[in-house]
CSV table of N, CA and C in Angstrom, one decimal:
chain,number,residue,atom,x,y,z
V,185,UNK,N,4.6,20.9,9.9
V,185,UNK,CA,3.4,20.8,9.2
V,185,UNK,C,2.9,22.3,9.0
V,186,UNK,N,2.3,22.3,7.7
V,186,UNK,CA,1.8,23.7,7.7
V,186,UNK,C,0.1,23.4,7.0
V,187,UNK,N,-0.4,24.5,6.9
V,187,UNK,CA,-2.0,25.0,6.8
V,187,UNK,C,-2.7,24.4,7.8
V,188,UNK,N,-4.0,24.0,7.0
V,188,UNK,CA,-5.3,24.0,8.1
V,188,UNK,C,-5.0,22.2,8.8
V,189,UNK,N,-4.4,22.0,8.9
V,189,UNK,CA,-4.2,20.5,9.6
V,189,UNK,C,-3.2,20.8,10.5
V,190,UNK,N,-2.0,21.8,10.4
V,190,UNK,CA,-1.1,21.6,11.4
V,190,UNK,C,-2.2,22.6,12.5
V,191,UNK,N,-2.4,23.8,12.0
V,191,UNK,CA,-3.3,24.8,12.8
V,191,UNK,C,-4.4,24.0,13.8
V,192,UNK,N,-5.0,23.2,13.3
V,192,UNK,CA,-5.9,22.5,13.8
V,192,UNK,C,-5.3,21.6,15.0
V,193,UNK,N,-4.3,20.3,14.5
V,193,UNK,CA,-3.4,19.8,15.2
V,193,UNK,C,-3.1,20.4,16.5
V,194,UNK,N,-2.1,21.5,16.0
V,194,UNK,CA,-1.5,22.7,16.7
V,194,UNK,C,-2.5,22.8,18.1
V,195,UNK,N,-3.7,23.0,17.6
V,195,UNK,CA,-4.2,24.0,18.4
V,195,UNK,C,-5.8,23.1,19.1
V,196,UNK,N,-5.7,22.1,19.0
V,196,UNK,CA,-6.4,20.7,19.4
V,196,UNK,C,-5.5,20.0,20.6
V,197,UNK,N,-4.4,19.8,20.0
V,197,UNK,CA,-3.2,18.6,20.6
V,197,UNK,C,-2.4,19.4,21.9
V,198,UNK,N,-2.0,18.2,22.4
V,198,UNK,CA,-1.4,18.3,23.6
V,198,UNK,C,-0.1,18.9,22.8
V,199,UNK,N,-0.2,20.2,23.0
V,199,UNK,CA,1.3,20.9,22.4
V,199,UNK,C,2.8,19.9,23.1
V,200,UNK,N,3.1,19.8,24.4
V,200,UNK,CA,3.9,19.4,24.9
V,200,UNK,C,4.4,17.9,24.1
V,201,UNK,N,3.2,16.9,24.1
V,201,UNK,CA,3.6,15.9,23.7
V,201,UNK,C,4.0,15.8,22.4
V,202,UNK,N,3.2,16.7,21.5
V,202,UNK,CA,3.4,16.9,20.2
V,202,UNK,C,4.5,17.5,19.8
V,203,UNK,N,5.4,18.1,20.6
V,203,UNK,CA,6.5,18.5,20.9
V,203,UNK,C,7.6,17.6,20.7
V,204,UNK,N,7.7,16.8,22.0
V,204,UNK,CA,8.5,15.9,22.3
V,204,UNK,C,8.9,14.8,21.4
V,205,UNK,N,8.4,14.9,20.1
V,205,UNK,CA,8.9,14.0,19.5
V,205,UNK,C,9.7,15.1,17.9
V,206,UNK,N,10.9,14.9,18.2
V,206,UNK,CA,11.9,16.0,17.1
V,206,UNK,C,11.0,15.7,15.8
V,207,UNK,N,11.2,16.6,14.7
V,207,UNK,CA,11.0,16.0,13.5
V,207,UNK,C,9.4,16.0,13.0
V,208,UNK,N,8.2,15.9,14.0
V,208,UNK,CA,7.3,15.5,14.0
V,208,UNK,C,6.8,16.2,12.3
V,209,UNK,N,6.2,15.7,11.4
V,209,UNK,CA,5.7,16.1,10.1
V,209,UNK,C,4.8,14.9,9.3
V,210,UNK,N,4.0,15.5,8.8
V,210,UNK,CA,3.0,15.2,7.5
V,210,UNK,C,3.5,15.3,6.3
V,211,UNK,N,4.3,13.8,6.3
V,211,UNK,CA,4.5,13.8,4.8
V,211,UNK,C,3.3,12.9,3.8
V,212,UNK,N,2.6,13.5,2.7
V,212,UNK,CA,1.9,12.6,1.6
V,212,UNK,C,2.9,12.4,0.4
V,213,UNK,N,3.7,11.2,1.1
V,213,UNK,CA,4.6,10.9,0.1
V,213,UNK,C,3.9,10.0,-1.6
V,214,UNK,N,4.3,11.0,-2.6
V,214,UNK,CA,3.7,10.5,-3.6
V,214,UNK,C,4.2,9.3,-4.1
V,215,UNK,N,5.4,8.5,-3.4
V,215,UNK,CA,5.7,7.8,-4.2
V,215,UNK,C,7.2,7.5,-3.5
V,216,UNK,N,7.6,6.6,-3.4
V,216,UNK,CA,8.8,6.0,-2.5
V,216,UNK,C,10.1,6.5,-3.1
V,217,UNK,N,10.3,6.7,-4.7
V,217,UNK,CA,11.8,7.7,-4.8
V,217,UNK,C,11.6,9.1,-4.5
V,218,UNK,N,10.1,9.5,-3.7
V,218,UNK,CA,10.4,11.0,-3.0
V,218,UNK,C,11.4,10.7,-1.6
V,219,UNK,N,10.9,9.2,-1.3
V,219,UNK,CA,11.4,9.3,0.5
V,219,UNK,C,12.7,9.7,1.0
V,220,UNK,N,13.6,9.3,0.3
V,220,UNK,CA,15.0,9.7,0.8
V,220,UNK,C,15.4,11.2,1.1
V,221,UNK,N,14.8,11.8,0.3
V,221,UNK,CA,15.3,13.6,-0.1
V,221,UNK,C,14.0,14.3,0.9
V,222,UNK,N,13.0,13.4,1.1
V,222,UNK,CA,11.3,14.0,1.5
V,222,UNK,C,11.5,14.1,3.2
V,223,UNK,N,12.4,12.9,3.9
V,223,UNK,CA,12.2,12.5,4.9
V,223,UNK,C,13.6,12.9,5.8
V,224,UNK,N,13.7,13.8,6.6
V,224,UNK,CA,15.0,14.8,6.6
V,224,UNK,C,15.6,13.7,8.1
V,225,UNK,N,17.3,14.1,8.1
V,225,UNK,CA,17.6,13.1,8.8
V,225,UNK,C,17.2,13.6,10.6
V,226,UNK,N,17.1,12.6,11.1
V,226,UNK,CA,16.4,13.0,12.4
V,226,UNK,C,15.2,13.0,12.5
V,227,UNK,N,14.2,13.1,11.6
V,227,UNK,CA,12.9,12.2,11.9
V,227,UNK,C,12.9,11.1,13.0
V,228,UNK,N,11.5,11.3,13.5
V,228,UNK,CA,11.2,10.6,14.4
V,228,UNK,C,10.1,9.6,14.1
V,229,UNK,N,9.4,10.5,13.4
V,229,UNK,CA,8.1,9.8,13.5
V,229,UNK,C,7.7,10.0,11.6
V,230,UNK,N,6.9,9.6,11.3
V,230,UNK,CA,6.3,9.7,10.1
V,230,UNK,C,4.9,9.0,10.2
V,231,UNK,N,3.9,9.9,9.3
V,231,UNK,CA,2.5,9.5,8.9
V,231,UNK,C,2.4,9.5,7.9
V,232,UNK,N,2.3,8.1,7.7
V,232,UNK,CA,2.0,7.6,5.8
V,232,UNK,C,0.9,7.6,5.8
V,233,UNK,N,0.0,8.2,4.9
V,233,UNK,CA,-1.0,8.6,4.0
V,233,UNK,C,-1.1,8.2,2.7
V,234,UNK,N,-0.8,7.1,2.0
V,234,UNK,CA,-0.4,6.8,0.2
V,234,UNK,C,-1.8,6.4,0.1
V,235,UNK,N,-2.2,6.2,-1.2
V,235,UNK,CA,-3.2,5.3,-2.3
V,235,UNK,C,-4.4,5.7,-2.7
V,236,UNK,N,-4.9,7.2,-2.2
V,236,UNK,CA,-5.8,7.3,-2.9
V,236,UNK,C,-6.4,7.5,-4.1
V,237,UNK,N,-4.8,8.5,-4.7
V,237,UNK,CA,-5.2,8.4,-6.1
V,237,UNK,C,-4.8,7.2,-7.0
V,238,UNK,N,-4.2,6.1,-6.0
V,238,UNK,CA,-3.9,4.9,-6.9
V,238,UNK,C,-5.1,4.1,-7.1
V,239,UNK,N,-6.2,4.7,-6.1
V,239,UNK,CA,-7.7,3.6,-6.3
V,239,UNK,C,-8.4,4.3,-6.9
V,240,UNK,N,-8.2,5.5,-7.2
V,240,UNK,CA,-9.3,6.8,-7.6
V,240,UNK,C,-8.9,6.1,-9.7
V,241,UNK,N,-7.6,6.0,-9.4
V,241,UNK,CA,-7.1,5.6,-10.8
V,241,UNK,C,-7.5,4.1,-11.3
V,242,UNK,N,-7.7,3.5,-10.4
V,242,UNK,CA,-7.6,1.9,-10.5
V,242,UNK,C,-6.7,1.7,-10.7
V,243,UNK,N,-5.2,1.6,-10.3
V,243,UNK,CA,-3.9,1.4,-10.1
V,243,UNK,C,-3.5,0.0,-9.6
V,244,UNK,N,-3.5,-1.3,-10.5
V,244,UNK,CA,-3.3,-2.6,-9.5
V,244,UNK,C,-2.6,-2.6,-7.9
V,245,UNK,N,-3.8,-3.0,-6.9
V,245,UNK,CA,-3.7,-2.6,-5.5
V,245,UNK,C,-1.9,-3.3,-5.4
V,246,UNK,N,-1.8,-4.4,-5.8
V,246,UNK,CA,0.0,-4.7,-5.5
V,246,UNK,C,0.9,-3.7,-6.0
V,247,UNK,N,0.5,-2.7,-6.7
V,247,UNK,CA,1.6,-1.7,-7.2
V,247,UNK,C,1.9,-0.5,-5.9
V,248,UNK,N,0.2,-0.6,-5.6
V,248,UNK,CA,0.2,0.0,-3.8
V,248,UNK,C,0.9,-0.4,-3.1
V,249,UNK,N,0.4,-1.6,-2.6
V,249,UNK,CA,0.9,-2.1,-1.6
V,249,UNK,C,2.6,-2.6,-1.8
V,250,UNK,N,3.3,-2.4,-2.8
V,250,UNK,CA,4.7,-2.5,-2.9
V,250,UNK,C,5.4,-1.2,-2.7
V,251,UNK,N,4.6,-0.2,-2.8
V,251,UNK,CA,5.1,0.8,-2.7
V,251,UNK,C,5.2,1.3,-1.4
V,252,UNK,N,4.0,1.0,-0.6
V,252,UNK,CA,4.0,1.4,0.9
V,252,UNK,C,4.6,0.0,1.8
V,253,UNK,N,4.8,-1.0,1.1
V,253,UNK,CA,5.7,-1.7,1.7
V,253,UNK,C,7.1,-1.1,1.7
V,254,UNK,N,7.5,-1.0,0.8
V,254,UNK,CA,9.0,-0.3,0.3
V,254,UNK,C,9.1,0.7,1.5
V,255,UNK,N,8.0,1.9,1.7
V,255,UNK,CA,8.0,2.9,2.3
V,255,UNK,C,8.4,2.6,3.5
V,256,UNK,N,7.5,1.9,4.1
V,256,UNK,CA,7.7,1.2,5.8
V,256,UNK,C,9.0,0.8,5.9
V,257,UNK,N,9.8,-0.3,5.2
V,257,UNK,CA,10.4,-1.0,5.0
V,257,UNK,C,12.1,0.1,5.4
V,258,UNK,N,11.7,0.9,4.7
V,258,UNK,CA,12.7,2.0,4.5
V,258,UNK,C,12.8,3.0,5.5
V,259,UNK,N,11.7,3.3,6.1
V,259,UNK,CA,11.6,4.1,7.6
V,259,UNK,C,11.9,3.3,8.6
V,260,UNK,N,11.4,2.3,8.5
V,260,UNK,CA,11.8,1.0,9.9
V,260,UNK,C,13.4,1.2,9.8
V,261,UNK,N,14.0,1.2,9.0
V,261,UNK,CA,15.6,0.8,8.4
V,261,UNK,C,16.1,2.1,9.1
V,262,UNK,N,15.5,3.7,9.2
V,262,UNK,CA,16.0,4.4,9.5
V,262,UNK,C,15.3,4.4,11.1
V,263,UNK,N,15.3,3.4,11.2
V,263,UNK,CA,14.5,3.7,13.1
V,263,UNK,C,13.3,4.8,12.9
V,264,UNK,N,12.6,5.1,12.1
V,264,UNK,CA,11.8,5.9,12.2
V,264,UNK,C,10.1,5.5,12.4
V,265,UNK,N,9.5,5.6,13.3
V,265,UNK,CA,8.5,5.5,13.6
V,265,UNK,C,7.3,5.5,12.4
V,266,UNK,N,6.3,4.4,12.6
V,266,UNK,CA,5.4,4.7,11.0
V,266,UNK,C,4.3,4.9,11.8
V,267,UNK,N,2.9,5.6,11.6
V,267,UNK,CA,1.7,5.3,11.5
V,267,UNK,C,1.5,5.5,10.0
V,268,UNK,N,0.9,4.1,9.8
V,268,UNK,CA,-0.2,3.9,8.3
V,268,UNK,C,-1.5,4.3,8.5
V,269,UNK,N,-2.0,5.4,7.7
V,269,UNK,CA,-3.3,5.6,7.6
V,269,UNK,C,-3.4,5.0,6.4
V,270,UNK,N,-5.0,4.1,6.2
V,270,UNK,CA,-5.5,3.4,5.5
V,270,UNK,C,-6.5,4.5,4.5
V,271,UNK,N,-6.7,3.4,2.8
V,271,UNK,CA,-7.8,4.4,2.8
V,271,UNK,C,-8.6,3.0,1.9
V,272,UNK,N,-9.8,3.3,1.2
V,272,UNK,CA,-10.8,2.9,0.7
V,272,UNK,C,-10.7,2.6,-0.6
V,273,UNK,N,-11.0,1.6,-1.3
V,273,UNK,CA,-11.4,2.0,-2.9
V,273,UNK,C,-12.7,2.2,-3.1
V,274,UNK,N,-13.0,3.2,-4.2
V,274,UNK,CA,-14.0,3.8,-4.1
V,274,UNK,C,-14.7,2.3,-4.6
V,275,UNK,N,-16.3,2.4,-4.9
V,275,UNK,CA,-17.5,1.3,-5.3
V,275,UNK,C,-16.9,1.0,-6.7
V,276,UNK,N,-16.6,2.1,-7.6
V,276,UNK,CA,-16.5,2.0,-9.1
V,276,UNK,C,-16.1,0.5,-10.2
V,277,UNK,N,-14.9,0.2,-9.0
V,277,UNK,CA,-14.3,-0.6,-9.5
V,277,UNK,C,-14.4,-2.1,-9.4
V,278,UNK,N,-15.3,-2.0,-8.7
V,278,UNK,CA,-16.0,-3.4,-8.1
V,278,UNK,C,-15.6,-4.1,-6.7
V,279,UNK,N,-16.3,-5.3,-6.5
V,279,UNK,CA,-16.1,-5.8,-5.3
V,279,UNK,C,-14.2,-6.2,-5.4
V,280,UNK,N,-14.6,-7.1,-6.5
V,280,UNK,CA,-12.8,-7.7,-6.4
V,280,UNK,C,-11.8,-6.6,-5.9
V,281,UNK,N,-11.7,-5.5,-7.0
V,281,UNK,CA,-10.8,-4.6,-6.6
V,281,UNK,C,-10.6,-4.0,-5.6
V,282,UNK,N,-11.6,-3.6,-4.7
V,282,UNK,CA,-12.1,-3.6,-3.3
V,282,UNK,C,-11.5,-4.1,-2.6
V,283,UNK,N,-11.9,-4.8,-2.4
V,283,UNK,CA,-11.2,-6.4,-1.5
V,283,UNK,C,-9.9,-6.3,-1.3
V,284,UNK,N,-9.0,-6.2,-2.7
V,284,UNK,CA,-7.7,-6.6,-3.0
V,284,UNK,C,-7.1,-5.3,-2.2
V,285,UNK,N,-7.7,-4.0,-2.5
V,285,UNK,CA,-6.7,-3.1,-2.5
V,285,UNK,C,-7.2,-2.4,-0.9
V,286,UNK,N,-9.0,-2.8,-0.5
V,286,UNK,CA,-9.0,-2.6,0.8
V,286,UNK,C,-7.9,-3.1,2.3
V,287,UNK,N,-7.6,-4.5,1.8
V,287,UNK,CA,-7.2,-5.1,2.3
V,287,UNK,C,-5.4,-4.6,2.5
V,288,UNK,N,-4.6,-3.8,1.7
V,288,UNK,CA,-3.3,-3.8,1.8
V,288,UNK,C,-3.0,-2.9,3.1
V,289,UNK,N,-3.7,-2.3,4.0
V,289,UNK,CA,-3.8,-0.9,4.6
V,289,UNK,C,-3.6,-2.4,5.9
V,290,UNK,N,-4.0,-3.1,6.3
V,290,UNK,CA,-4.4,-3.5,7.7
V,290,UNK,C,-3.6,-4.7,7.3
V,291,UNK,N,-3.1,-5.6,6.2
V,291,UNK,CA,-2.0,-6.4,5.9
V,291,UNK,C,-0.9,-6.3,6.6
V,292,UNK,N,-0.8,-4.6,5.8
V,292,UNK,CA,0.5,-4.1,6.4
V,292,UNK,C,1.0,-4.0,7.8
V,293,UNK,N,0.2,-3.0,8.1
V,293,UNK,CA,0.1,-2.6,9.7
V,293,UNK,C,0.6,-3.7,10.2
V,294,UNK,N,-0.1,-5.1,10.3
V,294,UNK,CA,0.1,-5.9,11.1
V,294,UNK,C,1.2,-6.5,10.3
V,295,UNK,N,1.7,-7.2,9.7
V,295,UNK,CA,3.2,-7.6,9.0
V,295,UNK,C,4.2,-6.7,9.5
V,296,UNK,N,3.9,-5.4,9.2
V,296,UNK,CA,5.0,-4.6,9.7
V,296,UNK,C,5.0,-4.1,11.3
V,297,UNK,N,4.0,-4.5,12.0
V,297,UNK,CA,3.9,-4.5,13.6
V,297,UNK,C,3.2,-2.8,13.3
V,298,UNK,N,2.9,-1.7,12.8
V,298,UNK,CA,3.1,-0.8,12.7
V,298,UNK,C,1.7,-0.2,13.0
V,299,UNK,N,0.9,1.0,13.9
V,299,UNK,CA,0.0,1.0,14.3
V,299,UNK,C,-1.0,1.9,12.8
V,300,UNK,N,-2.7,1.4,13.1
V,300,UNK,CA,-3.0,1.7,11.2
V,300,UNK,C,-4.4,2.5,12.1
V,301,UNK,N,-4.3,3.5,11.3
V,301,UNK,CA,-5.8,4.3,11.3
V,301,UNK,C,-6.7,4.1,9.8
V,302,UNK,N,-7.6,3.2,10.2
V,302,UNK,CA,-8.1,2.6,9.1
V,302,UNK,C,-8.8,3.3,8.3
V,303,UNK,N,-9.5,4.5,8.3
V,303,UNK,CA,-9.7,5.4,7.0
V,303,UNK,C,-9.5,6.5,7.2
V,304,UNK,N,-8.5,7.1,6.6
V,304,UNK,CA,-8.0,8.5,6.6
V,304,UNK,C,-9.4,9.8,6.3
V,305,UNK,N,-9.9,9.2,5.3
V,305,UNK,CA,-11.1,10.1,4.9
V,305,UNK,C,-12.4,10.0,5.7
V,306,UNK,N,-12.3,9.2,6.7
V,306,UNK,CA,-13.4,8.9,7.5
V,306,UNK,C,-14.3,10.0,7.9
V,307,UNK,N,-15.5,9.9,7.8
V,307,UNK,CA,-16.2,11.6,7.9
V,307,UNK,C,-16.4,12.2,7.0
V,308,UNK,N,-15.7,12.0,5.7
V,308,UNK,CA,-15.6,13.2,5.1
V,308,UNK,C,-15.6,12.7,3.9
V,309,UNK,N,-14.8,11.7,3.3
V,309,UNK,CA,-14.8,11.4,1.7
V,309,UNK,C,-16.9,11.1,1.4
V,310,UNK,N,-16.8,11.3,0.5
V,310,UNK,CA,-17.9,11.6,-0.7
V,310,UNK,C,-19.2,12.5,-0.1
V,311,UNK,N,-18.7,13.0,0.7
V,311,UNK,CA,-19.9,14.4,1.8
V,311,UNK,C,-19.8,15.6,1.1
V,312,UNK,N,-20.4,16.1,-0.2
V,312,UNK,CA,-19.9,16.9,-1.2
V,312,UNK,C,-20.0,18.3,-0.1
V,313,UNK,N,-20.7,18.2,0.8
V,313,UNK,CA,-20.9,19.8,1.8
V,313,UNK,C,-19.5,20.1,2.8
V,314,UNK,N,-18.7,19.0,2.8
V,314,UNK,CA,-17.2,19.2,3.1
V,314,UNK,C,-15.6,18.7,2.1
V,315,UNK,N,-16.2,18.7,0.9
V,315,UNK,CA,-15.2,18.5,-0.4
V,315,UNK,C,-15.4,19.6,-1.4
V,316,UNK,N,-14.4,19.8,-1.9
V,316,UNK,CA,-14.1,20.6,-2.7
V,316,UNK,C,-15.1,20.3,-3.7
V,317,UNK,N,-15.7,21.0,-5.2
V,317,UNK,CA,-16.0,20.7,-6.2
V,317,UNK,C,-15.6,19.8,-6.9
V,318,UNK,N,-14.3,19.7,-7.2
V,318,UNK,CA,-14.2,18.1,-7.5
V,318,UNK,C,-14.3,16.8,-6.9
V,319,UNK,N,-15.3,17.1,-5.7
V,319,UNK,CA,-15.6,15.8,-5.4
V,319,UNK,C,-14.7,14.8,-3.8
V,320,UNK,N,-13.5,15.4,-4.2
V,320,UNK,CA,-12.6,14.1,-3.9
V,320,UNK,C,-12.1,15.2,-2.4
V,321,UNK,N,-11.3,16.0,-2.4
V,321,UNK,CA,-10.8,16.8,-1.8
V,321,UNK,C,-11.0,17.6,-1.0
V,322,UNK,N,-10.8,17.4,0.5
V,322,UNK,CA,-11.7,18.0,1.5
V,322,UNK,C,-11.7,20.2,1.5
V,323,UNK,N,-12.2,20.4,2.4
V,323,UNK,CA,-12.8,22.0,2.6
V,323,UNK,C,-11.8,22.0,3.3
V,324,UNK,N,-11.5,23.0,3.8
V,324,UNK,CA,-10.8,23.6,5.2
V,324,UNK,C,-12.2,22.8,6.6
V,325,UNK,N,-13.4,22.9,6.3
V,325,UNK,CA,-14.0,22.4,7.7
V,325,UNK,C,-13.8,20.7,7.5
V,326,UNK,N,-13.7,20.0,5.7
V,326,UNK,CA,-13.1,18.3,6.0
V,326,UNK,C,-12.1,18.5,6.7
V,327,UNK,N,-10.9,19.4,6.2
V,327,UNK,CA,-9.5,18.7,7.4
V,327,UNK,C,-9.7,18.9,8.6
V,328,UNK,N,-10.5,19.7,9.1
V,328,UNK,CA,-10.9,20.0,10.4
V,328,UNK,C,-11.2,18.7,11.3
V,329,UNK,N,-12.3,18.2,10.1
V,329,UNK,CA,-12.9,16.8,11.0
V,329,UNK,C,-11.9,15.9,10.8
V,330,UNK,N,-11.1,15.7,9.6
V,330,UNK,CA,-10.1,14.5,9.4
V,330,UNK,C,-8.8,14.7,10.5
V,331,UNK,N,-8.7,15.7,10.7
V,331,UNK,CA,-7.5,16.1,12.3
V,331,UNK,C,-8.6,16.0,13.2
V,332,UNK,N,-9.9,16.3,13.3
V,332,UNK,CA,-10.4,15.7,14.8
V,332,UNK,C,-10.5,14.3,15.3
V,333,UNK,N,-11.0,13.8,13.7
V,333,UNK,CA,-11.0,12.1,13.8
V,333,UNK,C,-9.8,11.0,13.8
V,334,UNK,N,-8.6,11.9,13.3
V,334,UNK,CA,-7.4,11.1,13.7
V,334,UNK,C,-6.3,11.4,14.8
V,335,UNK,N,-6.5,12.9,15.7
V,335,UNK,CA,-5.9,13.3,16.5
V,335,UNK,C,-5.6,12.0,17.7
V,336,UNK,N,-7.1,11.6,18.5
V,336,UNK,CA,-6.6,10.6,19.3
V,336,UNK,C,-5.9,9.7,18.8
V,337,UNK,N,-6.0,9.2,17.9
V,337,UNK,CA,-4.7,8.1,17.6
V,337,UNK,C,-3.3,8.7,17.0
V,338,UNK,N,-2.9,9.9,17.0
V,338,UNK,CA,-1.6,10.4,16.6
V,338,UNK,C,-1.4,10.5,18.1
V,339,UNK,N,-1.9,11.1,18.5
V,339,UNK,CA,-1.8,11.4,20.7
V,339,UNK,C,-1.0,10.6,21.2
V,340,UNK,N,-2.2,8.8,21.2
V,340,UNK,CA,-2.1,7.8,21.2
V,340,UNK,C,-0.6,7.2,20.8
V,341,UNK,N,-0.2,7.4,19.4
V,341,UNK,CA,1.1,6.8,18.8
V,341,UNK,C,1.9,7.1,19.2
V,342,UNK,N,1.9,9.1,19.5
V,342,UNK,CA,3.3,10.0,20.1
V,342,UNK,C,3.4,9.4,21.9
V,343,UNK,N,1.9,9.4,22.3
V,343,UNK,CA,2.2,9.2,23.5
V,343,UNK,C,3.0,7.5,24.5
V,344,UNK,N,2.8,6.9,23.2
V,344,UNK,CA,3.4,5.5,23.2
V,344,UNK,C,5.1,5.6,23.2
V,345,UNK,N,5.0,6.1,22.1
V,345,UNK,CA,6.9,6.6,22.0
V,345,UNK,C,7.3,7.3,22.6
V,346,UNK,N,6.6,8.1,23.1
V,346,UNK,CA,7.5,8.7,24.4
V,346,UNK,C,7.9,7.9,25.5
V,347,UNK,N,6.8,6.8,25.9
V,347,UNK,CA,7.1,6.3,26.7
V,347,UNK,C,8.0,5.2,26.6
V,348,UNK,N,8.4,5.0,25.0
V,348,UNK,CA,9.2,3.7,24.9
V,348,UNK,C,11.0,4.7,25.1
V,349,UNK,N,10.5,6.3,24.5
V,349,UNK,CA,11.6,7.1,24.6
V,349,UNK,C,12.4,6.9,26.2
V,350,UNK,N,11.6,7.3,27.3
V,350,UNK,CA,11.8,8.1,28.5
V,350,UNK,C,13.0,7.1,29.3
């Protein structure tokens, strides 16, 4: 991992345990024919992050959720570890859409047994004093809080597999 999220990570987290698992990286896979070339062999673990600009877009939520099905689907296949981070559809698009496309984040997780941090942007999406000018994209002090708010459960995930490792 590199910039203000591994730094933070880095320098937050239990170095050792964060360690202990080869491979450890932050992939924001755009899109499932990145995964094969994105995802280097020997991975251990992977943190899926997908959909927000598919809701930002209004992208039919099943075009999502086929895609991060595929994704999972495809890391399980390589023994590779998933945490799904979830995210939101914005209000814009109404309740329906909402619903449909809220719901594919916590579907999954649980179909695919796979442990789910239910809003990636938690803290921070629409807080214009920690997003960039356009709105959508955090500050250096958002990822701050979005690695403080998801650290215990990366801890949490690594520290599970170590123990399924040892």
């Amino acid at each position: 991992m590199s910039g203000p999220a591994a730094k933070s990570l880095g320098s937050q987290g239990d170095k050792g345990r964060y360690d202990q698992c080869r491979g450890v990286r932050r992939y924001r896979l755009g899109r499932r024919e990145r995964l094969d070339w994105s995802v280097a062999d020997g991975t251990d673990v992977v943190i899926v992050e997908l959909g927000a600009n598919d809701a930002l877009r209004g992208i039919d939520p099943a075009v999502t959720r086929k895609a991060l099905s595929d994704i999972i689907t495809k890391l399980q296949a390589r023994k590779i570890a998933v945490l799904l981070c979830g995210m939101l559809a914005p209000p814009n698009y109404g309740s329906e859409y909402a619903a449909k496309f809220n719901a594919i984040y916590p579907d999954l997780a649980k179909s695919f047994g796979v442990p789910l941090y239910p809003f990636f942007l938690d803290g921070v999406a629409a807080n214009p004093k920690i997003n960039q000018a356009d709105g959508m994209h955090p500050t250096a002090e958002g990822v701050d809080i979005v690695v403080k708010n998801i650290l215990p459960t990366v801890e949490a995930f690594l520290g599970a597999l170590s123990g399924q490792r040892s």
